[in-house]
mmCIF file of N, CA, C and O in Angstrom:
data_model
loop_
_atom_site.group_PDB
_atom_site.id
_atom_site.type_symbol
_atom_site.label_atom_id
_atom_site.label_comp_id
_atom_site.label_asym_id
_atom_site.label_seq_id
_atom_site.Cartn_x
_atom_site.Cartn_y
_atom_site.Cartn_z
ATOM 1 N N MET A 30 -19.259 -0.366 -6.395
ATOM 2 C CA MET A 30 -18.950 -1.160 -5.224
ATOM 3 C C MET A 30 -18.028 -2.324 -5.607
ATOM 4 O O MET A 30 -17.091 -2.624 -4.880
ATOM 5 N N ARG A 31 -18.296 -2.927 -6.762
ATOM 6 C CA ARG A 31 -17.469 -4.062 -7.198
ATOM 7 C C ARG A 31 -16.023 -3.626 -7.451
ATOM 8 O O ARG A 31 -15.082 -4.342 -7.114
ATOM 9 N N MET A 32 -15.852 -2.438 -8.035
ATOM 10 C CA MET A 32 -14.496 -1.948 -8.309
ATOM 11 C C MET A 32 -13.743 -1.703 -6.997
ATOM 12 O O MET A 32 -12.561 -2.007 -6.890
ATOM 13 N N PHE A 33 -14.445 -1.178 -6.001
ATOM 14 C CA PHE A 33 -13.820 -0.990 -4.685
ATOM 15 C C PHE A 33 -13.421 -2.339 -4.102
ATOM 16 O O PHE A 33 -12.325 -2.493 -3.563
ATOM 17 N N GLN A 34 -14.316 -3.309 -4.214
ATOM 18 C CA GLN A 34 -14.058 -4.643 -3.672
ATOM 19 C C GLN A 34 -12.817 -5.262 -4.320
ATOM 20 O O GLN A 34 -11.969 -5.842 -3.638
ATOM 21 N N LEU A 35 -12.677 -5.118 -5.614
ATOM 22 C CA LEU A 35 -11.511 -5.662 -6.320
ATOM 23 C C LEU A 35 -10.226 -4.937 -5.906
ATOM 24 O O LEU A 35 -9.193 -5.565 -5.664
ATOM 25 N N ALA A 36 -10.307 -3.606 -5.814
ATOM 26 C CA ALA A 36 -9.125 -2.832 -5.418
ATOM 27 C C ALA A 36 -8.721 -3.164 -3.984
ATOM 28 O O ALA A 36 -7.537 -3.343 -3.681
ATOM 29 N N LYS A 37 -9.698 -3.270 -3.102
ATOM 30 C CA LYS A 37 -9.432 -3.603 -1.708
ATOM 31 C C LYS A 37 -8.795 -4.982 -1.609
ATOM 32 O O LYS A 37 -7.817 -5.188 -0.898
ATOM 33 N N GLY A 38 -9.325 -5.939 -2.349
ATOM 34 C CA GLY A 38 -8.775 -7.289 -2.341
ATOM 35 C C GLY A 38 -7.339 -7.332 -2.819
ATOM 36 O O GLY A 38 -6.488 -7.989 -2.221
ATOM 37 N N ALA A 39 -7.055 -6.611 -3.895
ATOM 38 C CA ALA A 39 -5.696 -6.604 -4.445
ATOM 39 C C ALA A 39 -4.715 -5.936 -3.486
ATOM 40 O O ALA A 39 -3.613 -6.442 -3.258
ATOM 41 N N LEU A 40 -5.115 -4.817 -2.910
ATOM 42 C CA LEU A 40 -4.230 -4.097 -1.996
ATOM 43 C C LEU A 40 -3.949 -4.918 -0.745
ATOM 44 O O LEU A 40 -2.796 -5.101 -0.342
ATOM 45 N N GLN A 41 -4.999 -5.443 -0.143
ATOM 46 C CA GLN A 41 -4.817 -6.218 1.085
ATOM 47 C C GLN A 41 -4.021 -7.492 0.826
ATOM 48 O O GLN A 41 -3.102 -7.826 1.575
ATOM 49 N N ALA A 42 -4.326 -8.204 -0.236
ATOM 50 C CA ALA A 42 -3.578 -9.424 -0.555
ATOM 51 C C ALA A 42 -2.114 -9.095 -0.830
ATOM 52 O O ALA A 42 -1.219 -9.847 -0.428
ATOM 53 N N GLY A 43 -1.866 -7.981 -1.481
ATOM 54 C CA GLY A 43 -0.493 -7.575 -1.773
ATOM 55 C C GLY A 43 0.320 -7.365 -0.522
ATOM 56 O O GLY A 43 1.407 -7.929 -0.375
ATOM 57 N N TRP A 44 -0.193 -6.563 0.419
ATOM 58 C CA TRP A 44 0.627 -6.341 1.616
ATOM 59 C C TRP A 44 0.711 -7.583 2.484
ATOM 60 O O TRP A 44 1.713 -7.803 3.160
ATOM 61 N N GLN A 45 -0.313 -8.429 2.443
ATOM 62 C CA GLN A 45 -0.231 -9.667 3.221
ATOM 63 C C GLN A 45 0.901 -10.568 2.718
ATOM 64 O O GLN A 45 1.570 -11.232 3.504
ATOM 65 N N LEU A 46 1.115 -10.579 1.412
ATOM 66 C CA LEU A 46 2.187 -11.406 0.845
ATOM 67 C C LEU A 46 3.558 -10.742 0.947
ATOM 68 O O LEU A 46 4.566 -11.424 1.087
ATOM 69 N N LEU A 47 3.599 -9.426 0.863
ATOM 70 C CA LEU A 47 4.878 -8.723 0.803
ATOM 71 C C LEU A 47 5.425 -8.290 2.156
ATOM 72 O O LEU A 47 6.617 -8.005 2.281
ATOM 73 N N VAL A 48 4.584 -8.226 3.164
ATOM 74 C CA VAL A 48 5.015 -7.742 4.482
ATOM 75 C C VAL A 48 4.852 -8.872 5.495
ATOM 76 O O VAL A 48 3.780 -9.062 6.049
ATOM 77 N N PRO A 49 5.913 -9.628 5.748
ATOM 78 C CA PRO A 49 5.817 -10.787 6.638
ATOM 79 C C PRO A 49 5.371 -10.437 8.059
ATOM 80 O O PRO A 49 4.637 -11.186 8.681
ATOM 81 N N ASP A 50 5.813 -9.294 8.576
ATOM 82 C CA ASP A 50 5.450 -8.893 9.934
ATOM 83 C C ASP A 50 5.005 -7.433 9.925
ATOM 84 O O ASP A 50 5.816 -6.521 10.097
ATOM 85 N N PRO A 51 3.702 -7.184 9.724
ATOM 86 C CA PRO A 51 3.204 -5.800 9.642
ATOM 87 C C PRO A 51 3.547 -4.946 10.856
ATOM 88 O O PRO A 51 3.694 -3.734 10.746
ATOM 89 N N ALA A 52 3.713 -5.552 12.018
ATOM 90 C CA ALA A 52 4.040 -4.793 13.225
ATOM 91 C C ALA A 52 5.435 -4.173 13.150
ATOM 92 O O ALA A 52 5.718 -3.202 13.850
ATOM 93 N N GLN A 53 6.309 -4.710 12.308
ATOM 94 C CA GLN A 53 7.666 -4.190 12.175
ATOM 95 C C GLN A 53 7.752 -2.970 11.262
ATOM 96 O O GLN A 53 8.789 -2.317 11.206
ATOM 97 N N VAL A 54 6.672 -2.664 10.552
ATOM 98 C CA VAL A 54 6.660 -1.521 9.634
ATOM 99 C C VAL A 54 6.689 -0.232 10.451
ATOM 100 O O VAL A 54 5.878 -0.035 11.354
ATOM 101 N N GLU A 55 7.631 0.652 10.131
ATOM 102 C CA GLU A 55 7.774 1.902 10.876
ATOM 103 C C GLU A 55 6.892 3.014 10.328
ATOM 104 O O GLU A 55 6.410 3.850 11.086
ATOM 105 N N GLU A 56 6.709 3.049 9.011
ATOM 106 C CA GLU A 56 5.927 4.102 8.392
ATOM 107 C C GLU A 56 5.385 3.604 7.058
ATOM 108 O O GLU A 56 6.063 2.860 6.355
ATOM 109 N N VAL A 57 4.180 4.003 6.735
ATOM 110 C CA VAL A 57 3.540 3.623 5.473
ATOM 111 C C VAL A 57 3.202 4.901 4.722
ATOM 112 O O VAL A 57 2.474 5.748 5.235
ATOM 113 N N TRP A 58 3.753 5.041 3.532
ATOM 114 C CA TRP A 58 3.459 6.205 2.697
ATOM 115 C C TRP A 58 2.531 5.762 1.576
ATOM 116 O O TRP A 58 2.856 4.831 0.830
ATOM 117 N N ILE A 59 1.420 6.432 1.446
ATOM 118 C CA ILE A 59 0.449 6.136 0.396
ATOM 119 C C ILE A 59 0.450 7.316 -0.572
ATOM 120 O O ILE A 59 0.115 8.440 -0.200
ATOM 121 N N ALA A 60 0.877 7.053 -1.796
ATOM 122 C CA ALA A 60 1.006 8.111 -2.793
ATOM 123 C C ALA A 60 -0.185 8.119 -3.744
ATOM 124 O O ALA A 60 -0.983 7.194 -3.787
ATOM 125 N N GLY A 61 -0.272 9.173 -4.503
ATOM 126 C CA GLY A 61 -1.337 9.336 -5.493
ATOM 127 C C GLY A 61 -2.333 10.381 -5.022
ATOM 128 O O GLY A 61 -2.647 10.467 -3.832
ATOM 129 N N GLY A 62 -2.820 11.192 -5.926
ATOM 130 C CA GLY A 62 -3.754 12.246 -5.579
ATOM 131 C C GLY A 62 -4.992 11.735 -4.871
ATOM 132 O O GLY A 62 -5.522 12.370 -3.956
ATOM 133 N N PHE A 63 -5.466 10.559 -5.264
ATOM 134 C CA PHE A 63 -6.659 9.972 -4.645
ATOM 135 C C PHE A 63 -6.454 9.737 -3.157
ATOM 136 O O PHE A 63 -7.377 9.853 -2.358
ATOM 137 N N SER A 64 -5.224 9.442 -2.768
ATOM 138 C CA SER A 64 -4.949 9.110 -1.361
ATOM 139 C C SER A 64 -5.255 10.270 -0.430
ATOM 140 O O SER A 64 -5.545 10.053 0.751
ATOM 141 N N LEU A 65 -5.206 11.483 -0.924
ATOM 142 C CA LEU A 65 -5.424 12.645 -0.057
ATOM 143 C C LEU A 65 -6.853 12.719 0.467
ATOM 144 O O LEU A 65 -7.117 13.406 1.449
ATOM 145 N N GLY A 66 -7.772 11.993 -0.152
ATOM 146 C CA GLY A 66 -9.147 11.979 0.310
ATOM 147 C C GLY A 66 -9.475 10.805 1.212
ATOM 148 O O GLY A 66 -10.632 10.616 1.584
ATOM 149 N N LEU A 67 -8.488 10.011 1.578
ATOM 150 C CA LEU A 67 -8.730 8.819 2.387
ATOM 151 C C LEU A 67 -8.570 9.112 3.879
ATOM 152 O O LEU A 67 -7.836 10.013 4.273
ATOM 153 N N ASP A 68 -9.242 8.326 4.686
ATOM 154 C CA ASP A 68 -9.135 8.397 6.136
ATOM 155 C C ASP A 68 -8.438 7.120 6.611
ATOM 156 O O ASP A 68 -8.923 6.015 6.346
ATOM 157 N N ALA A 69 -7.323 7.261 7.296
ATOM 158 C CA ALA A 69 -6.520 6.096 7.699
ATOM 159 C C ALA A 69 -7.304 5.125 8.572
ATOM 160 O O ALA A 69 -7.244 3.910 8.367
ATOM 161 N N ASP A 70 -8.049 5.630 9.551
ATOM 162 C CA ASP A 70 -8.798 4.735 10.433
ATOM 163 C C ASP A 70 -9.874 3.958 9.672
ATOM 164 O O ASP A 70 -10.077 2.774 9.924
ATOM 165 N N ALA A 71 -10.547 4.626 8.739
ATOM 166 C CA ALA A 71 -11.558 3.935 7.933
ATOM 167 C C ALA A 71 -10.906 2.862 7.072
ATOM 168 O O ALA A 71 -11.444 1.762 6.919
ATOM 169 N N CYS A 72 -9.738 3.164 6.519
ATOM 170 C CA CYS A 72 -9.021 2.185 5.696
ATOM 171 C C CYS A 72 -8.609 0.965 6.522
ATOM 172 O O CYS A 72 -8.665 -0.163 6.041
ATOM 173 N N ILE A 73 -8.220 1.190 7.755
ATOM 174 C CA ILE A 73 -7.858 0.079 8.638
ATOM 175 C C ILE A 73 -9.092 -0.762 8.950
ATOM 176 O O ILE A 73 -9.055 -1.992 8.889
ATOM 177 N N ARG A 74 -10.207 -0.112 9.252
ATOM 178 C CA ARG A 74 -11.438 -0.851 9.549
ATOM 179 C C ARG A 74 -11.885 -1.707 8.364
ATOM 180 O O ARG A 74 -12.417 -2.792 8.541
ATOM 181 N N LEU A 75 -11.654 -1.216 7.151
ATOM 182 C CA LEU A 75 -12.037 -1.951 5.945
ATOM 183 C C LEU A 75 -11.034 -3.037 5.571
ATOM 184 O O LEU A 75 -11.292 -3.844 4.696
ATOM 185 N N GLY A 76 -9.867 -3.039 6.198
ATOM 186 C CA GLY A 76 -8.853 -4.041 5.896
ATOM 187 C C GLY A 76 -7.884 -3.634 4.814
ATOM 188 O O GLY A 76 -7.063 -4.442 4.380
ATOM 189 N N LEU A 77 -7.955 -2.387 4.375
ATOM 190 C CA LEU A 77 -6.993 -1.924 3.372
ATOM 191 C C LEU A 77 -5.584 -1.898 3.945
ATOM 192 O O LEU A 77 -4.613 -2.174 3.251
ATOM 193 N N PHE A 78 -5.476 -1.537 5.213
ATOM 194 C CA PHE A 78 -4.186 -1.464 5.888
ATOM 195 C C PHE A 78 -4.246 -2.256 7.189
ATOM 196 O O PHE A 78 -5.306 -2.394 7.791
ATOM 197 N N HIS A 79 -3.124 -2.737 7.638
ATOM 198 C CA HIS A 79 -3.042 -3.537 8.863
ATOM 199 C C HIS A 79 -3.278 -2.653 10.094
ATOM 200 O O HIS A 79 -2.792 -1.513 10.139
ATOM 201 N N PRO A 80 -3.996 -3.157 11.096
ATOM 202 C CA PRO A 80 -4.233 -2.374 12.319
ATOM 203 C C PRO A 80 -2.946 -1.909 13.022
ATOM 204 O O PRO A 80 -2.949 -0.853 13.664
ATOM 205 N N ALA A 81 -1.861 -2.648 12.879
ATOM 206 C CA ALA A 81 -0.589 -2.242 13.500
ATOM 207 C C ALA A 81 -0.048 -0.957 12.882
ATOM 208 O O ALA A 81 0.872 -0.344 13.434
ATOM 209 N N TRP A 82 -0.596 -0.542 11.759
ATOM 210 C CA TRP A 82 -0.115 0.660 11.079
ATOM 211 C C TRP A 82 -0.840 1.925 11.525
ATOM 212 O O TRP A 82 -0.569 3.010 11.022
ATOM 213 N N ARG A 83 -1.765 1.806 12.475
ATOM 214 C CA ARG A 83 -2.481 2.983 12.972
ATOM 215 C C ARG A 83 -1.467 4.008 13.478
ATOM 216 O O ARG A 83 -0.567 3.686 14.246
ATOM 217 N N GLY A 84 -1.591 5.222 13.022
ATOM 218 C CA GLY A 84 -0.667 6.291 13.403
ATOM 219 C C GLY A 84 0.613 6.320 12.593
ATOM 220 O O GLY A 84 1.429 7.223 12.759
ATOM 221 N N LYS A 85 0.819 5.345 11.714
ATOM 222 C CA LYS A 85 2.046 5.268 10.914
ATOM 223 C C LYS A 85 1.784 5.578 9.435
ATOM 224 O O LYS A 85 2.712 5.607 8.639
ATOM 225 N N ILE A 86 0.529 5.787 9.073
ATOM 226 C CA ILE A 86 0.152 5.977 7.665
ATOM 227 C C ILE A 86 0.226 7.453 7.311
ATOM 228 O O ILE A 86 -0.309 8.301 8.025
ATOM 229 N N ARG A 87 0.919 7.748 6.215
ATOM 230 C CA ARG A 87 1.055 9.113 5.705
ATOM 231 C C ARG A 87 0.533 9.146 4.276
ATOM 232 O O ARG A 87 1.008 8.398 3.420
ATOM 233 N N PHE A 88 -0.437 10.005 4.023
ATOM 234 C CA PHE A 88 -0.944 10.204 2.670
ATOM 235 C C PHE A 88 -0.169 11.375 2.087
ATOM 236 O O PHE A 88 -0.129 12.459 2.666
ATOM 237 N N CYS A 89 0.500 11.152 0.960
ATOM 238 C CA CYS A 89 1.452 12.147 0.473
ATOM 239 C C CYS A 89 1.170 12.674 -0.932
ATOM 240 O O CYS A 89 2.004 13.360 -1.496
ATOM 241 N N GLY A 90 0.025 12.372 -1.498
ATOM 242 C CA GLY A 90 -0.318 12.956 -2.790
ATOM 243 C C GLY A 90 0.554 12.449 -3.928
ATOM 244 O O GLY A 90 1.033 11.322 -3.915
ATOM 245 N N ASN A 91 0.779 13.313 -4.885
ATOM 246 C CA ASN A 91 1.480 12.942 -6.113
ATOM 247 C C ASN A 91 2.995 12.933 -5.911
ATOM 248 O O ASN A 91 3.676 13.915 -6.157
ATOM 249 N N MET A 92 3.515 11.822 -5.472
ATOM 250 C CA MET A 92 4.950 11.713 -5.205
ATOM 251 C C MET A 92 5.773 11.619 -6.481
ATOM 252 O O MET A 92 6.936 11.995 -6.484
ATOM 253 N N ALA A 93 5.194 11.120 -7.552
ATOM 254 C CA ALA A 93 5.945 11.041 -8.810
ATOM 255 C C ALA A 93 6.336 12.443 -9.259
ATOM 256 O O ALA A 93 7.479 12.692 -9.648
ATOM 257 N N LEU A 94 5.406 13.370 -9.180
ATOM 258 C CA LEU A 94 5.699 14.748 -9.560
ATOM 259 C C LEU A 94 6.717 15.365 -8.611
ATOM 260 O O LEU A 94 7.674 16.004 -9.036
ATOM 261 N N LYS A 95 6.546 15.152 -7.312
ATOM 262 C CA LYS A 95 7.491 15.700 -6.324
ATOM 263 C C LYS A 95 8.891 15.137 -6.539
ATOM 264 O O LYS A 95 9.876 15.864 -6.479
ATOM 265 N N GLY A 96 8.971 13.837 -6.775
ATOM 266 C CA GLY A 96 10.269 13.212 -7.006
ATOM 267 C C GLY A 96 10.940 13.715 -8.274
ATOM 268 O O GLY A 96 12.149 13.962 -8.301
ATOM 269 N N ALA A 97 10.161 13.869 -9.336
ATOM 270 C CA ALA A 97 10.712 14.374 -10.594
ATOM 271 C C ALA A 97 11.218 15.804 -10.420
ATOM 272 O O ALA A 97 12.307 16.151 -10.899
ATOM 273 N N CYS A 98 10.466 16.637 -9.724
ATOM 274 C CA CYS A 98 10.900 18.018 -9.482
ATOM 275 C C CYS A 98 12.169 18.053 -8.657
ATOM 276 O O CYS A 98 13.092 18.812 -8.952
ATOM 277 N N ARG A 99 12.233 17.231 -7.628
ATOM 278 C CA ARG A 99 13.423 17.185 -6.771
ATOM 279 C C ARG A 99 14.641 16.745 -7.586
ATOM 280 O O ARG A 99 15.734 17.281 -7.440
ATOM 281 N N GLN A 100 14.469 15.780 -8.465
ATOM 282 C CA GLN A 100 15.570 15.279 -9.286
ATOM 283 C C GLN A 100 16.059 16.357 -10.251
ATOM 284 O O GLN A 100 17.252 16.545 -10.430
ATOM 285 N N VAL A 101 15.131 17.085 -10.841
ATOM 286 C CA VAL A 101 15.491 18.140 -11.787
ATOM 287 C C VAL A 101 16.227 19.273 -11.072
ATOM 288 O O VAL A 101 17.176 19.848 -11.618
ATOM 289 N N MET A 102 15.809 19.577 -9.865
ATOM 290 C CA MET A 102 16.383 20.704 -9.132
ATOM 291 C C MET A 102 17.748 20.384 -8.511
ATOM 292 O O MET A 102 18.521 21.285 -8.227
ATOM 293 N N ALA A 103 18.064 19.116 -8.304
ATOM 294 C CA ALA A 103 19.342 18.748 -7.695
ATOM 295 C C ALA A 103 20.461 18.869 -8.723
ATOM 296 O O ALA A 103 20.428 18.232 -9.766
ATOM 297 N N GLU A 104 21.429 19.704 -8.421
ATOM 298 C CA GLU A 104 22.508 19.957 -9.365
ATOM 299 C C GLU A 104 23.387 18.738 -9.614
ATOM 300 O O GLU A 104 23.842 18.503 -10.727
ATOM 301 N N ASP A 105 23.670 17.967 -8.574
ATOM 302 C CA ASP A 105 24.604 16.849 -8.712
ATOM 303 C C ASP A 105 23.910 15.488 -8.776
ATOM 304 O O ASP A 105 24.563 14.458 -8.730
ATOM 305 N N ALA A 106 22.597 15.490 -8.896
ATOM 306 C CA ALA A 106 21.860 14.218 -8.884
ATOM 307 C C ALA A 106 22.003 13.493 -10.214
ATOM 308 O O ALA A 106 22.019 14.097 -11.274
ATOM 309 N N MET A 107 22.128 12.213 -10.116
ATOM 310 C CA MET A 107 22.150 11.349 -11.297
ATOM 311 C C MET A 107 20.861 10.542 -11.296
ATOM 312 O O MET A 107 20.349 10.215 -10.224
ATOM 313 N N PRO A 108 20.350 10.192 -12.451
ATOM 314 C CA PRO A 108 19.131 9.374 -12.472
ATOM 315 C C PRO A 108 19.317 8.089 -11.668
ATOM 316 O O PRO A 108 20.304 7.383 -11.827
ATOM 317 N N GLY A 109 18.400 7.842 -10.751
ATOM 318 C CA GLY A 109 18.446 6.617 -9.971
ATOM 319 C C GLY A 109 19.355 6.675 -8.760
ATOM 320 O O GLY A 109 19.603 5.665 -8.126
ATOM 321 N N ASP A 110 19.870 7.857 -8.420
ATOM 322 C CA ASP A 110 20.751 7.973 -7.256
ATOM 323 C C ASP A 110 20.138 7.318 -6.025
ATOM 324 O O ASP A 110 19.093 7.721 -5.542
ATOM 325 N N GLY A 111 20.798 6.303 -5.515
ATOM 326 C CA GLY A 111 20.380 5.681 -4.278
ATOM 327 C C GLY A 111 19.075 4.905 -4.355
ATOM 328 O O GLY A 111 18.554 4.492 -3.339
ATOM 329 N N LEU A 112 18.549 4.734 -5.529
ATOM 330 C CA LEU A 112 17.273 4.051 -5.660
ATOM 331 C C LEU A 112 17.457 2.669 -6.257
ATOM 332 O O LEU A 112 18.261 2.479 -7.160
ATOM 333 N N THR A 113 16.739 1.729 -5.718
ATOM 334 C CA THR A 113 16.711 0.403 -6.310
ATOM 335 C C THR A 113 15.248 0.004 -6.440
ATOM 336 O O THR A 113 14.412 0.428 -5.659
ATOM 337 N N ALA A 114 14.961 -0.781 -7.416
ATOM 338 C CA ALA A 114 13.588 -1.240 -7.630
ATOM 339 C C ALA A 114 13.626 -2.624 -8.242
ATOM 340 O O ALA A 114 14.607 -3.006 -8.894
ATOM 341 N N ARG A 115 12.579 -3.352 -7.994
ATOM 342 C CA ARG A 115 12.439 -4.634 -8.653
ATOM 343 C C ARG A 115 10.957 -4.864 -8.900
ATOM 344 O O ARG A 115 10.110 -4.368 -8.166
ATOM 345 N N VAL A 116 10.677 -5.594 -9.918
ATOM 346 C CA VAL A 116 9.297 -5.887 -10.288
ATOM 347 C C VAL A 116 8.853 -7.153 -9.565
ATOM 348 O O VAL A 116 9.546 -8.164 -9.585
ATOM 349 N N LEU A 117 7.723 -7.062 -8.912
ATOM 350 C CA LEU A 117 7.131 -8.214 -8.245
ATOM 351 C C LEU A 117 5.782 -8.483 -8.901
ATOM 352 O O LEU A 117 4.883 -7.660 -8.792
ATOM 353 N N GLU A 118 5.673 -9.582 -9.574
ATOM 354 C CA GLU A 118 4.429 -9.918 -10.254
ATOM 355 C C GLU A 118 3.617 -10.846 -9.361
ATOM 356 O O GLU A 118 3.745 -12.069 -9.423
ATOM 357 N N LEU A 119 2.781 -10.245 -8.532
ATOM 358 C CA LEU A 119 2.032 -11.015 -7.555
ATOM 359 C C LEU A 119 1.098 -12.029 -8.186
ATOM 360 O O LEU A 119 0.860 -13.093 -7.622
ATOM 361 N N GLU A 120 0.582 -11.705 -9.362
ATOM 362 C CA GLU A 120 -0.345 -12.656 -10.002
ATOM 363 C C GLU A 120 0.321 -13.980 -10.355
ATOM 364 O O GLU A 120 -0.348 -14.988 -10.544
ATOM 365 N N LYS A 121 1.646 -13.986 -10.389
ATOM 366 C CA LYS A 121 2.374 -15.228 -10.662
ATOM 367 C C LYS A 121 2.698 -16.005 -9.384
ATOM 368 O O LYS A 121 3.164 -17.130 -9.448
ATOM 369 N N ASP A 122 2.442 -15.383 -8.236
ATOM 370 C CA ASP A 122 2.649 -16.040 -6.945
ATOM 371 C C ASP A 122 1.425 -16.913 -6.684
ATOM 372 O O ASP A 122 0.297 -16.437 -6.671
ATOM 373 N N THR A 123 1.635 -18.190 -6.465
ATOM 374 C CA THR A 123 0.521 -19.125 -6.296
ATOM 375 C C THR A 123 -0.337 -18.797 -5.079
ATOM 376 O O THR A 123 -1.505 -19.172 -5.027
ATOM 377 N N ARG A 124 0.194 -18.077 -4.119
ATOM 378 C CA ARG A 124 -0.565 -17.713 -2.923
ATOM 379 C C ARG A 124 -1.493 -16.524 -3.147
ATOM 380 O O ARG A 124 -2.421 -16.300 -2.387
ATOM 381 N N PHE A 125 -1.229 -15.753 -4.209
ATOM 382 C CA PHE A 125 -1.964 -14.506 -4.407
ATOM 383 C C PHE A 125 -3.457 -14.732 -4.662
ATOM 384 O O PHE A 125 -4.290 -14.019 -4.095
ATOM 385 N N SER A 126 -3.811 -15.680 -5.495
ATOM 386 C CA SER A 126 -5.234 -15.877 -5.827
ATOM 387 C C SER A 126 -6.073 -16.154 -4.594
ATOM 388 O O SER A 126 -7.153 -15.579 -4.432
ATOM 389 N N LEU A 127 -5.599 -17.010 -3.720
ATOM 390 C CA LEU A 127 -6.341 -17.323 -2.508
ATOM 391 C C LEU A 127 -6.402 -16.112 -1.574
ATOM 392 O O LEU A 127 -7.458 -15.779 -1.031
ATOM 393 N N ALA A 128 -5.271 -15.423 -1.397
ATOM 394 C CA ALA A 128 -5.242 -14.233 -0.546
ATOM 395 C C ALA A 128 -6.166 -13.153 -1.104
ATOM 396 O O ALA A 128 -6.888 -12.488 -0.362
ATOM 397 N N PHE A 129 -6.176 -12.993 -2.421
ATOM 398 C CA PHE A 129 -7.027 -12.003 -3.085
ATOM 399 C C PHE A 129 -8.501 -12.328 -2.862
ATOM 400 O O PHE A 129 -9.296 -11.465 -2.496
ATOM 401 N N ALA A 130 -8.878 -13.583 -3.042
ATOM 402 C CA ALA A 130 -10.278 -13.990 -2.849
ATOM 403 C C ALA A 130 -10.720 -13.740 -1.404
ATOM 404 O O ALA A 130 -11.823 -13.232 -1.169
ATOM 405 N N ARG A 131 -9.876 -14.070 -0.463
ATOM 406 C CA ARG A 131 -10.216 -13.853 0.952
ATOM 407 C C ARG A 131 -10.295 -12.362 1.284
ATOM 408 O O ARG A 131 -11.129 -11.934 2.073
ATOM 409 N N ALA A 132 -9.428 -11.573 0.684
ATOM 410 C CA ALA A 132 -9.343 -10.151 1.008
ATOM 411 C C ALA A 132 -10.487 -9.334 0.412
ATOM 412 O O ALA A 132 -10.690 -8.188 0.815
ATOM 413 N N MET A 133 -11.233 -9.888 -0.510
ATOM 414 C CA MET A 133 -12.347 -9.135 -1.102
ATOM 415 C C MET A 133 -13.557 -9.046 -0.172
ATOM 416 O O MET A 133 -14.497 -8.326 -0.461
ATOM 417 N N SER A 134 -13.510 -9.703 0.961
ATOM 418 C CA SER A 134 -14.603 -9.617 1.932
ATOM 419 C C SER A 134 -14.788 -8.164 2.362
ATOM 420 O O SER A 134 -13.826 -7.429 2.567
ATOM 421 N N LEU A 135 -16.037 -7.758 2.473
ATOM 422 C CA LEU A 135 -16.325 -6.386 2.897
ATOM 423 C C LEU A 135 -16.740 -6.295 4.357
ATOM 424 O O LEU A 135 -17.319 -5.309 4.789
ATOM 425 N N GLN A 136 -16.437 -7.327 5.122
ATOM 426 C CA GLN A 136 -16.699 -7.261 6.557
ATOM 427 C C GLN A 136 -15.662 -6.367 7.224
ATOM 428 O O GLN A 136 -14.518 -6.315 6.784
ATOM 429 N N GLU A 137 -16.082 -5.717 8.281
ATOM 430 C CA GLU A 137 -15.149 -4.852 8.999
ATOM 431 C C GLU A 137 -14.025 -5.699 9.591
ATOM 432 O O GLU A 137 -14.266 -6.751 10.168
ATOM 433 N N ALA A 138 -12.797 -5.230 9.409
ATOM 434 C CA ALA A 138 -11.626 -5.968 9.903
ATOM 435 C C ALA A 138 -11.579 -5.928 11.420
ATOM 436 O O ALA A 138 -11.975 -4.947 12.049
ATOM 437 N N ALA A 139 -11.062 -6.979 12.020
ATOM 438 C CA ALA A 139 -10.886 -7.029 13.464
ATOM 439 C C ALA A 139 -9.776 -6.077 13.872
ATOM 440 O O ALA A 139 -8.772 -5.973 13.193
ATOM 441 N N ALA A 140 -9.954 -5.394 14.973
ATOM 442 C CA ALA A 140 -8.952 -4.400 15.420
ATOM 443 C C ALA A 140 -7.759 -5.032 16.047
ATOM 444 O O ALA A 140 -7.658 -6.066 16.511
#
């Protein structure tokens, strides 16, 4: 239960800091094999995802494997084609600790 509480707190605090207006999000893709066993409505009730994302959440399994296969199969693809990434170290954001502590609550989220 404690591990779930920590994971829930980190996930919720992360999107709260990174997504200024959750209602503007058009689609949410959740990757990883574990995601295939999740229920979107239950995740929203627990506060893992914002209520505005109801109907917009897609669980897509192992995307790293799918992406690697797609890259290998593309004849003209170059590594990193059209992709950009940056590292965001939330633990260095002074707001993260407070958001994380608040997000570890296991009360059902308001709809």
